[in-house]
CSV table of C-alpha atoms in Angstrom, one decimal:
chain,number,residue,atom,x,y,z
A,1,MET,CA,211.2,58.7,6.2
A,2,GLU,CA,208.1,60.7,5.5
A,3,LYS,CA,208.9,61.4,1.8
A,4,GLU,CA,209.7,57.6,0.9
A,5,PRO,CA,206.2,56.5,0.7
A,6,LYS,CA,205.3,59.6,-1.7
A,7,ARG,CA,208.1,58.4,-4.0
A,8,MET,CA,206.8,54.9,-4.0
A,9,ILE,CA,203.2,56.3,-4.9
A,10,PHE,CA,204.6,58.4,-7.6
A,11,GLY,CA,206.7,55.8,-9.2
A,12,ALA,CA,203.5,53.3,-9.3
A,13,THR,CA,201.4,56.0,-11.0
A,14,PRO,CA,202.6,55.2,-14.6
A,15,ILE,CA,202.2,51.8,-13.9
A,16,ILE,CA,198.7,52.3,-12.8
A,17,PHE,CA,197.8,54.5,-15.8
A,18,LEU,CA,199.4,52.0,-18.2
A,19,LEU,CA,197.1,49.3,-16.8
A,20,ALA,CA,194.1,51.5,-17.0
A,21,LEU,CA,194.8,52.8,-20.6
A,22,PRO,CA,192.9,49.8,-22.2
A,23,LEU,CA,189.8,50.3,-20.2
A,24,ILE,CA,190.0,54.1,-20.8
A,25,CYS,CA,190.2,53.5,-24.7
A,26,VAL,CA,187.4,50.9,-24.5
A,27,GLY,CA,185.2,53.3,-22.7
A,28,ILE,CA,185.9,56.1,-25.0
A,29,ASP,CA,185.2,53.7,-27.9
A,30,PHE,CA,182.1,52.5,-26.3
A,31,PHE,CA,180.4,55.6,-25.7
A,32,TRP,CA,181.6,57.8,-28.7
A,33,GLY,CA,182.9,55.1,-31.2
A,34,ASN,CA,181.0,52.8,-33.6
A,35,ASN,CA,178.3,50.5,-32.4
A,36,ILE,CA,179.7,47.0,-31.5
A,37,PRO,CA,177.8,44.2,-30.0
A,38,PHE,CA,178.3,44.1,-26.3
A,39,ASP,CA,179.5,40.4,-26.5
A,40,ARG,CA,182.6,41.6,-28.3
A,41,TRP,CA,183.3,44.3,-25.7
A,42,MET,CA,183.3,41.7,-23.1
A,43,ARG,CA,186.1,40.0,-24.6
A,44,TYR,CA,188.4,42.8,-23.5
A,45,PHE,CA,187.8,41.7,-20.1
A,46,SER,CA,187.8,38.0,-20.4
A,47,GLY,CA,191.6,37.5,-20.4
A,48,VAL,CA,191.7,36.0,-24.0
A,49,GLU,CA,194.6,36.9,-25.8
A,50,GLN,CA,194.1,39.4,-28.5
A,51,SER,CA,195.1,37.4,-31.4
A,52,SER,CA,192.5,34.9,-30.3
A,53,VAL,CA,189.9,37.6,-30.1
A,54,SER,CA,190.8,38.9,-33.6
A,55,ASN,CA,190.3,35.1,-34.8
A,56,LYS,CA,187.0,34.9,-33.3
A,57,ILE,CA,186.0,38.3,-34.8
A,58,ILE,CA,187.0,37.3,-38.1
A,59,ASN,CA,185.1,34.0,-37.8
A,60,GLU,CA,182.0,35.7,-36.5
A,61,THR,CA,182.1,38.0,-39.3
A,62,ALA,CA,182.5,35.2,-41.9
A,63,GLU,CA,179.6,33.4,-40.1
A,64,ASP,CA,177.3,36.6,-40.2
A,65,GLN,CA,178.1,36.9,-43.9
A,66,GLU,CA,177.2,33.3,-44.7
A,67,PHE,CA,173.9,33.5,-42.6
A,68,MET,CA,173.0,36.7,-44.4
A,69,ARG,CA,173.8,35.4,-48.0
A,70,PHE,CA,172.0,32.0,-47.1
A,71,HIS,CA,168.8,33.6,-46.0
A,72,LEU,CA,168.7,36.3,-48.9
A,73,SER,CA,169.1,33.4,-51.2
A,74,ARG,CA,166.0,31.6,-49.9
A,75,LEU,CA,163.8,34.4,-51.3
A,76,VAL,CA,164.5,33.5,-55.0
A,77,ARG,CA,164.5,30.2,-56.8
A,78,GLY,CA,165.9,28.7,-60.0
A,79,GLU,CA,167.5,31.0,-62.7
A,80,ASP,CA,166.9,34.0,-60.2
A,81,ARG,CA,168.9,32.3,-57.6
A,82,ARG,CA,171.5,31.6,-60.0
A,83,ASN,CA,171.7,35.3,-61.1
A,84,LEU,CA,171.9,36.2,-57.3
A,85,GLU,CA,174.9,34.1,-56.9
A,86,THR,CA,176.5,35.3,-60.1
A,87,THR,CA,175.8,39.0,-60.2
A,88,GLY,CA,174.8,39.8,-56.7
A,89,PHE,CA,171.2,41.0,-57.7
A,90,ALA,CA,168.1,39.3,-58.7
A,91,CYS,CA,164.4,39.8,-58.8
A,92,ASP,CA,161.7,37.1,-58.2
A,93,ARG,CA,158.6,38.3,-60.1
A,94,LYS,CA,155.2,36.6,-59.5
A,95,TYR,CA,151.7,37.8,-60.3
A,96,HIS,CA,151.2,39.1,-56.9
A,97,SER,CA,154.5,40.1,-55.8
A,98,VAL,CA,158.0,41.5,-56.9
A,99,VAL,CA,160.9,40.8,-54.5
A,100,CYS,CA,164.3,41.9,-55.4
A,101,VAL,CA,167.4,40.8,-53.6
A,102,VAL,CA,171.0,42.1,-53.2
A,103,ASN,CA,173.6,39.9,-51.4
A,104,GLN,CA,176.4,42.4,-51.6
A,105,LEU,CA,177.2,45.8,-50.5
A,106,VAL,CA,174.4,48.3,-51.1
A,107,LYS,CA,174.2,52.0,-50.4
A,108,ILE,CA,170.5,53.3,-49.8
A,109,ASP,CA,169.9,57.0,-50.4
A,110,THR,CA,166.7,57.4,-48.2
A,111,ARG,CA,166.2,61.0,-49.5
A,112,ASN,CA,165.1,59.5,-52.7
A,113,MET,CA,164.8,55.8,-52.1
A,114,THR,CA,167.6,54.9,-54.4
A,115,VAL,CA,169.7,51.7,-54.0
A,116,TYR,CA,173.1,51.7,-55.4
A,117,THR,CA,174.8,48.4,-55.9
A,118,GLN,CA,177.7,47.0,-58.2
A,119,SER,CA,177.2,45.1,-61.5
A,120,ALA,CA,179.3,43.1,-63.8
A,121,THR,CA,179.0,45.4,-66.7
A,122,ASN,CA,180.2,48.9,-67.3
A,123,ARG,CA,176.6,50.4,-68.1
A,124,ILE,CA,174.0,51.6,-65.5
A,125,GLN,CA,171.0,49.4,-65.2
A,126,GLU,CA,168.0,50.7,-63.5
A,127,THR,CA,165.1,48.6,-61.8
A,128,VAL,CA,162.1,50.3,-60.4
A,129,ILE,CA,160.1,48.5,-57.6
A,130,HIS,CA,156.9,49.6,-56.1
A,131,PRO,CA,157.6,47.7,-52.4
A,132,HIS,CA,153.9,46.6,-52.0
A,133,ALA,CA,153.0,42.9,-51.6
A,134,ARG,CA,150.1,42.8,-54.3
A,135,GLN,CA,151.5,44.1,-57.4
A,136,GLU,CA,148.2,43.9,-59.4
A,137,SER,CA,146.6,46.4,-57.2
A,138,ILE,CA,149.2,48.9,-55.9
A,139,PRO,CA,147.4,51.6,-54.0
A,140,PRO,CA,148.3,55.3,-54.4
A,141,GLY,CA,150.8,56.7,-52.1
A,142,ILE,CA,153.4,54.0,-52.6
A,143,THR,CA,157.0,55.5,-53.2
A,144,PRO,CA,158.8,53.7,-55.7
A,145,VAL,CA,162.4,52.4,-55.1
A,146,HIS,CA,165.1,52.9,-57.8
A,147,VAL,CA,168.0,50.1,-57.9
A,148,LEU,CA,170.8,51.3,-59.8
A,149,GLN,CA,173.5,48.7,-60.8
A,150,ILE,CA,176.3,51.2,-61.5
A,151,GLY,CA,179.1,48.9,-62.9
A,152,ASN,CA,182.5,50.7,-62.4
A,153,SER,CA,180.9,54.0,-61.4
A,154,THR,CA,181.7,55.4,-57.9
A,155,PRO,CA,178.5,55.4,-55.8
A,156,PRO,CA,178.1,58.2,-52.9
A,157,VAL,CA,180.1,57.9,-49.9
A,158,CYS,CA,178.3,56.1,-46.8
A,159,GLU,CA,177.1,58.2,-44.0
A,160,PHE,CA,175.9,55.5,-41.7
A,161,VAL,CA,177.0,51.8,-41.9
A,162,HIS,CA,174.9,48.8,-40.9
A,163,ASP,CA,176.1,45.3,-40.1
A,164,SER,CA,172.9,43.7,-41.1
A,165,PRO,CA,170.8,43.6,-44.4
A,166,ALA,CA,167.9,46.0,-45.0
A,167,VAL,CA,164.2,45.1,-46.0
A,168,ILE,CA,162.4,48.0,-47.7
A,169,PHE,CA,158.6,47.9,-47.6
A,170,SER,CA,156.0,50.5,-47.6
A,171,SER,CA,153.1,51.3,-45.1
A,172,GLY,CA,151.4,53.5,-47.7
A,173,GLY,CA,147.8,53.0,-49.0
A,174,ILE,CA,146.7,51.4,-45.7
A,175,GLY,CA,142.9,51.3,-44.9
A,176,ASN,CA,141.7,48.8,-42.7
A,177,VAL,CA,142.9,45.8,-40.7
A,178,PHE,CA,142.4,43.4,-43.5
A,179,HIS,CA,144.8,45.0,-46.0
A,180,GLU,CA,147.2,45.8,-43.2
A,181,MET,CA,147.5,42.3,-42.3
A,182,ASN,CA,147.1,40.8,-45.7
A,183,GLU,CA,149.5,43.2,-47.7
A,184,ILE,CA,152.1,44.2,-45.0
A,185,ILE,CA,152.2,42.3,-41.8
A,186,ILE,CA,151.9,38.7,-42.9
A,187,PRO,CA,154.2,39.3,-46.0
A,188,LEU,CA,156.7,41.1,-43.7
A,189,PHE,CA,156.7,38.0,-41.5
A,190,ILE,CA,157.3,35.7,-44.4
A,191,THR,CA,160.0,37.9,-45.7
A,192,ALA,CA,162.0,39.0,-42.5
A,193,LYS,CA,161.0,36.2,-39.7
A,194,GLN,CA,163.9,34.1,-41.2
A,195,PHE,CA,166.6,36.6,-40.5
A,196,GLU,CA,166.2,35.9,-36.6
A,197,SER,CA,165.9,39.7,-35.9
A,198,ARG,CA,169.4,40.5,-37.8
A,199,VAL,CA,167.8,42.6,-40.4
A,200,VAL,CA,167.0,46.5,-40.6
A,201,LEU,CA,163.4,47.5,-41.6
A,202,VAL,CA,163.2,50.4,-43.7
A,203,LEU,CA,159.7,51.8,-43.7
A,204,GLU,CA,158.8,53.9,-46.6
A,205,ASP,CA,155.7,56.2,-46.4
A,206,TYR,CA,156.0,56.0,-43.0
A,207,ASN,CA,152.6,56.2,-41.0
A,208,PRO,CA,152.5,56.9,-37.2
A,209,LYS,CA,149.3,55.3,-37.0
A,210,PHE,CA,150.4,52.1,-38.5
A,211,MET,CA,153.4,52.1,-36.1
A,212,SER,CA,151.2,52.7,-33.1
A,213,LYS,CA,149.1,49.6,-34.2
A,214,TYR,CA,152.1,47.2,-35.3
A,215,GLY,CA,155.1,48.5,-33.6
A,216,LYS,CA,155.1,45.6,-31.4
A,217,VAL,CA,155.0,43.3,-34.3
A,218,LEU,CA,157.7,45.0,-36.1
A,219,SER,CA,159.8,45.0,-32.8
A,220,GLY,CA,159.5,41.2,-32.9
A,221,LEU,CA,161.2,41.2,-36.4
A,222,THR,CA,164.3,43.1,-35.8
A,223,ARG,CA,166.8,44.1,-33.0
A,224,TYR,CA,167.1,47.6,-34.5
A,225,GLN,CA,165.1,50.7,-34.5
A,226,VAL,CA,162.7,50.9,-37.6
A,227,LEU,CA,164.4,53.3,-40.1
A,228,ASN,CA,162.0,56.1,-41.2
A,229,PRO,CA,163.4,57.6,-44.5
A,230,ALA,CA,161.5,60.9,-43.9
A,231,ILE,CA,163.6,61.8,-40.9
A,232,ASN,CA,166.6,59.8,-41.6
A,233,GLY,CA,167.4,61.2,-45.0
A,234,SER,CA,170.9,60.1,-45.8
A,235,LEU,CA,173.4,57.6,-47.4
A,236,HIS,CA,173.0,54.2,-45.3
A,237,CYS,CA,175.3,51.3,-46.1
A,238,PHE,CA,174.1,47.6,-45.7
A,239,PRO,CA,175.7,44.2,-46.5
A,240,GLY,CA,172.7,43.3,-48.5
A,241,SER,CA,169.0,44.2,-49.0
A,242,VAL,CA,165.5,43.0,-49.9
A,243,ILE,CA,163.2,45.3,-51.7
A,244,GLY,CA,159.6,44.3,-51.4
A,245,LEU,CA,157.6,41.7,-49.6
A,246,ARG,CA,157.0,38.0,-50.3
A,247,TYR,CA,153.1,37.3,-50.7
A,248,HIS,CA,151.6,33.9,-50.6
A,249,ASP,CA,147.9,34.3,-50.6
A,250,ASN,CA,145.0,36.0,-49.0
A,251,LEU,CA,145.6,36.0,-45.2
A,252,ALA,CA,147.8,33.0,-45.7
A,253,LEU,CA,151.0,31.5,-45.4
A,254,ASN,CA,152.1,28.6,-47.2
A,255,SER,CA,154.9,26.5,-45.9
A,256,SER,CA,155.9,25.0,-49.3
A,257,GLU,CA,156.3,28.6,-50.8
A,258,ILE,CA,159.6,30.3,-50.6
A,259,PRO,CA,161.3,31.1,-48.3
A,260,GLY,CA,159.4,28.0,-46.9
A,261,GLY,CA,158.6,26.7,-43.3
A,262,TYR,CA,156.2,29.1,-42.2
A,263,SER,CA,152.4,28.5,-41.6
A,264,MET,CA,149.6,30.4,-40.3
A,265,THR,CA,149.9,28.7,-37.0
A,266,SER,CA,153.6,29.8,-36.6
A,267,PHE,CA,152.5,33.4,-37.6
A,268,ARG,CA,149.7,33.5,-34.8
A,269,ASP,CA,152.3,32.2,-32.2
A,270,PHE,CA,154.5,35.0,-33.3
A,271,LEU,CA,151.4,37.6,-32.8
A,272,ARG,CA,150.7,35.9,-29.5
A,273,LYS,CA,154.2,36.5,-28.1
A,274,SER,CA,154.5,40.0,-29.7
A,275,TYR,CA,151.4,41.4,-28.0
A,276,SER,CA,152.0,39.3,-24.9
A,277,LEU,CA,148.5,37.5,-25.3
A,278,LYS,CA,147.3,35.8,-22.3
A,279,PHE,CA,145.3,32.7,-23.7
A,280,SER,CA,146.8,30.3,-26.1
A,281,HIS,CA,143.8,27.8,-25.9
A,282,VAL,CA,140.0,28.4,-25.5
A,283,ASP,CA,140.1,25.9,-22.3
A,284,GLN,CA,142.0,28.7,-20.4
A,285,ILE,CA,139.0,31.1,-20.7
A,286,PRO,CA,136.9,30.7,-17.5
A,287,LYS,CA,133.4,31.3,-19.1
A,288,PRO,CA,132.2,31.0,-22.7
A,289,ARG,CA,132.5,34.8,-23.9
A,290,LEU,CA,131.2,35.8,-27.4
A,291,MET,CA,132.3,39.1,-29.1
A,292,LEU,CA,129.8,40.6,-31.5
A,293,LEU,CA,131.1,42.8,-34.3
A,294,SER,CA,128.5,45.5,-34.8
A,295,ARG,CA,128.6,47.6,-38.0
A,296,THR,CA,126.9,51.0,-38.0
A,297,ASN,CA,127.0,51.6,-42.0
A,298,THR,CA,126.5,48.8,-44.4
A,299,ARG,CA,126.3,45.1,-43.6
A,300,ARG,CA,124.5,46.0,-40.5
A,301,PHE,CA,122.5,43.6,-38.3
A,302,LEU,CA,118.9,45.0,-38.5
A,303,ASN,CA,117.8,42.9,-35.5
A,304,GLU,CA,120.9,43.4,-33.3
A,305,GLU,CA,118.9,43.8,-30.1
A,306,GLU,CA,117.2,40.6,-30.6
A,307,MET,CA,120.5,38.9,-31.4
A,308,ILE,CA,122.0,40.2,-28.2
A,309,LYS,CA,119.2,38.9,-26.2
A,310,LEU,CA,119.3,35.5,-27.7
A,311,ILE,CA,123.3,35.5,-27.2
A,312,LYS,CA,123.0,36.0,-23.4
A,313,GLU,CA,120.0,33.6,-23.0
A,314,LEU,CA,122.3,30.8,-24.3
A,315,GLY,CA,124.9,31.5,-21.6
A,316,PHE,CA,127.4,33.5,-23.2
A,317,GLU,CA,129.0,36.5,-21.6
A,318,LEU,CA,128.8,39.2,-24.4
A,319,ILE,CA,131.4,41.8,-25.6
A,320,LEU,CA,129.5,44.2,-28.0
A,321,VAL,CA,132.1,45.8,-30.4
A,322,LYS,CA,131.2,49.0,-32.3
A,323,ARG,CA,133.8,51.3,-34.2
A,324,SER,CA,135.1,53.3,-31.7
A,325,LYS,CA,138.6,54.2,-29.7
A,326,THR,CA,138.6,50.6,-28.5
A,327,VAL,CA,139.0,49.2,-31.9
A,328,SER,CA,141.6,51.8,-32.9
A,329,ASN,CA,143.8,51.0,-29.9
A,330,MET,CA,145.3,47.8,-31.2
A,331,ASN,CA,147.1,46.8,-28.2
A,332,GLN,CA,144.0,46.6,-26.0
A,333,PHE,CA,141.7,45.3,-28.7
A,334,VAL,CA,143.8,42.2,-29.4
A,335,GLN,CA,143.7,41.4,-25.7
A,336,MET,CA,139.9,41.6,-25.8
A,337,ILE,CA,139.7,39.3,-28.8
A,338,ASN,CA,142.0,36.8,-27.5
A,339,SER,CA,139.9,36.6,-24.2
A,340,CYS,CA,136.9,35.5,-26.2
A,341,SER,CA,135.7,32.0,-27.2
A,342,VAL,CA,133.5,33.1,-30.0
A,343,LEU,CA,133.8,35.8,-32.6
A,344,VAL,CA,130.6,36.6,-34.6
A,345,GLY,CA,130.5,39.1,-37.4
A,346,ALA,CA,129.0,39.8,-41.0
A,347,HIS,CA,131.6,39.5,-43.9
A,348,GLY,CA,134.0,42.1,-43.7
A,349,ALA,CA,137.4,43.2,-42.6
A,350,GLY,CA,136.6,43.1,-39.1
A,351,LEU,CA,136.7,39.4,-39.1
A,352,THR,CA,140.5,39.5,-39.7
A,353,ASN,CA,140.7,39.7,-36.1
A,354,GLU,CA,140.2,36.1,-35.8
A,355,ILE,CA,143.9,35.7,-36.1
A,356,PHE,CA,144.0,36.8,-32.1
A,357,LEU,CA,141.5,34.1,-31.1
A,358,PRO,CA,143.0,31.5,-29.1
A,359,THR,CA,143.4,27.9,-30.3
A,360,GLY,CA,140.0,25.8,-30.2
A,361,ALA,CA,137.8,29.0,-30.4
A,362,VAL,CA,135.0,29.7,-32.9
A,363,MET,CA,134.5,32.0,-35.5
A,364,ILE,CA,130.9,32.6,-36.9
A,365,GLN,CA,130.8,34.4,-40.3
A,366,VAL,CA,127.4,35.7,-41.5
A,367,GLU,CA,127.8,35.0,-45.2
A,368,LEU,CA,125.8,37.7,-47.2
A,369,LEU,CA,124.6,37.3,-50.6
A,370,GLY,CA,127.3,37.5,-53.2
A,371,THR,CA,130.0,37.1,-50.8
A,372,GLU,CA,130.4,33.1,-50.9
A,373,TRP,CA,133.8,33.1,-52.5
A,374,ALA,CA,135.4,35.9,-50.5
A,375,SER,CA,133.8,34.7,-47.1
A,376,ASN,CA,135.5,31.3,-47.6
A,377,THR,CA,138.6,32.1,-49.0
A,378,TYR,CA,139.4,35.3,-46.8
A,379,TYR,CA,138.2,34.1,-43.4
A,380,GLY,CA,137.1,30.5,-43.5
A,381,ASP,CA,140.4,29.1,-44.9
A,382,THR,CA,142.3,31.2,-42.5
A,383,ALA,CA,140.2,30.2,-39.4
A,384,ARG,CA,140.8,26.4,-40.4
A,385,ALA,CA,144.5,26.8,-41.0
A,386,MET,CA,145.2,28.1,-37.4
A,387,GLY,CA,143.2,25.8,-35.4
A,388,VAL,CA,140.0,27.9,-35.1
A,389,HIS,CA,136.4,26.2,-35.6
A,390,TYR,CA,134.8,28.0,-38.6
A,391,LEU,CA,130.9,28.1,-38.6
A,392,ARG,CA,129.2,29.5,-41.6
A,393,TYR,CA,125.8,31.1,-41.3
A,394,LYS,CA,124.7,31.6,-44.9
A,395,ILE,CA,121.5,34.0,-45.1
A,396,GLU,CA,118.6,33.3,-47.2
A,397,PRO,CA,117.5,35.9,-49.7
A,398,GLU,CA,114.6,36.8,-47.3
A,399,GLU,CA,117.0,37.9,-44.6
A,400,SER,CA,118.8,40.4,-46.9
A,401,SER,CA,117.6,43.9,-47.0
A,402,LEU,CA,118.3,43.5,-51.1
A,403,ALA,CA,114.9,41.8,-51.2
A,404,ARG,CA,113.3,45.1,-50.7
A,405,VAL,CA,115.2,46.6,-53.6
A,406,TYR,CA,115.1,43.9,-56.1
A,407,SER,CA,112.6,41.3,-57.3
A,408,ARG,CA,113.4,37.6,-56.6
A,409,ASP,CA,113.9,36.7,-60.1
A,410,ASP,CA,116.5,39.4,-60.5
A,411,GLU,CA,119.9,38.3,-61.5
A,412,VAL,CA,121.2,39.9,-58.0
A,413,PHE,CA,119.5,36.7,-56.5
A,414,THR,CA,119.5,34.3,-59.3
A,415,ASP,CA,122.9,34.6,-60.9
A,416,GLN,CA,125.2,36.7,-58.4
A,417,ALA,CA,128.2,36.1,-60.4
A,418,SER,CA,126.8,38.2,-63.3
A,419,LEU,CA,127.7,41.4,-61.4
A,420,PHE,CA,131.3,40.4,-61.4
A,421,ARG,CA,131.3,39.2,-65.1
A,422,LYS,CA,129.6,42.3,-66.3
A,423,GLY,CA,131.0,45.1,-64.1
A,424,GLY,CA,133.9,43.6,-62.1
A,425,TYR,CA,134.7,43.9,-58.5
A,426,ARG,CA,133.3,47.6,-58.1
A,427,ALA,CA,130.0,46.9,-59.7
A,428,ALA,CA,129.4,43.6,-57.4
A,429,ARG,CA,130.9,45.5,-54.2
A,430,SER,CA,128.4,48.5,-54.8
A,431,VAL,CA,125.5,46.2,-54.4
A,432,TYR,CA,126.6,43.2,-52.0
A,433,LEU,CA,128.8,45.1,-49.7
A,434,ASP,CA,127.6,48.8,-49.9
A,435,MET,CA,123.9,48.3,-50.1
A,436,GLN,CA,123.2,45.3,-48.2
A,437,ASN,CA,122.1,44.8,-44.5
A,438,VAL,CA,120.7,41.8,-42.9
A,439,ARG,CA,117.8,40.7,-40.6
A,440,LEU,CA,118.8,37.2,-39.2
A,441,ASP,CA,116.2,34.3,-38.9
A,442,LEU,CA,116.9,34.1,-35.0
A,443,PRO,CA,115.5,30.3,-34.6
A,444,ARG,CA,117.8,29.2,-37.4
A,445,PHE,CA,120.8,31.4,-36.2
A,446,LYS,CA,120.1,29.9,-32.7
A,447,GLN,CA,121.1,26.5,-34.2
A,448,THR,CA,124.6,28.0,-35.1
A,449,LEU,CA,125.1,29.6,-31.6
A,450,VAL,CA,124.2,26.4,-29.8
A,451,GLU,CA,126.9,24.3,-31.9
A,452,ALA,CA,129.4,27.1,-31.1
A,453,PHE,CA,128.5,26.9,-27.5
A,454,SER,CA,129.0,23.0,-27.5
A,455,LEU,CA,132.4,23.4,-28.9
A,456,VAL,CA,133.7,25.7,-26.3
A,457,ALA,CA,131.8,25.1,-23.1
A,458,ASP,CA,133.6,22.3,-21.7
A,459,LEU,CA,131.7,21.9,-18.3
A,460,ASP,CA,134.5,19.6,-16.8
A,461,VAL,CA,137.2,22.2,-17.4
A,462,ARG,CA,135.3,25.3,-16.3
A,463,ARG,CA,133.9,23.8,-13.1
């Protein structure tokens, strides 16, 4: 009588083992096998018949491929799109940018940044691309990418297989926030946002400082870890690829340009989400707060102390920002800017930070001599495009330190475009940017500050 239960338990053991076997296999594959999305693993526990599961996976794969091919094709137009559909490879070449697209299997050797793809011909064709958004001024330090269409040749064997397309770009040649935003971050948003995070970012010339500043932005564009070729040197396979970044204009997104649909407002909303910015509209800020960008080298405010006194007298809470560790800590600095109602600064890269202001805020640009076109194009147009009030304070010659160096009848004052015509950008920069400081006419500047205050100080809201 005592042995009977033991026989029953022993007899049930094979049944229990057989029932548990699928779970054991799934567990082993989950922890040591290929990376499969979690929702697919859940189907093993859903009670759905295996044939139905297989059909769903096949359908999902087809949908993924259709999604990928559609969004890759949006990066090219006309004859380039027809080439992409017939050959699987095409390059869209503009004055500013070159974007090459592959909508078929690609093998990327990150040790030498070579991209292998098939072609319809038997001969090997090579295309060299510097993955920088502004092709007319490629900075040093941008590693070229070699695309090899290899015909019937056998490419190297894959070491890593990815189920989403790659976007290859470079963080080389970075220098200040203007160039980082203008030539990397905005073009990357234009190129990659449409893939809804189903894309692998391959960052050439990987720069840790760049990643510490913009890692949150990149994480908002991909569900995967950013691939650093310097430490991931191997053969990676992707179902498609984009080499290079789409560029629209200076600090600009044009919704009518390919891939289409994006504006500066949508980009700013994306940044707000990426950095978890608190204020979406200036009315949410309890008291009018003004950030003054203080420069220590060129384009300095020579009467800055008097400016600070005036700003406080008008009722602004002041945040004075000098070049410091605060500026270099992007995650903290953007929170500070977002908490301000007004941003004030002389023409320069620091005004790029206007993109973090809340809607309805004010950006005051002190427009120096010789900077009219750049001031309006880079920062005025950008402010207006994203719902920020733009106030321009154009200095008079007497307010410029150049008045102590050149006579008033010199072409530096009378024909500012002449320096550009004769010596190009470098000649003009050496005078108008590198030599110029400013002493503001405070009674005249006060009028601009009062206008700014009236735009952001809604007493009914702040009571």
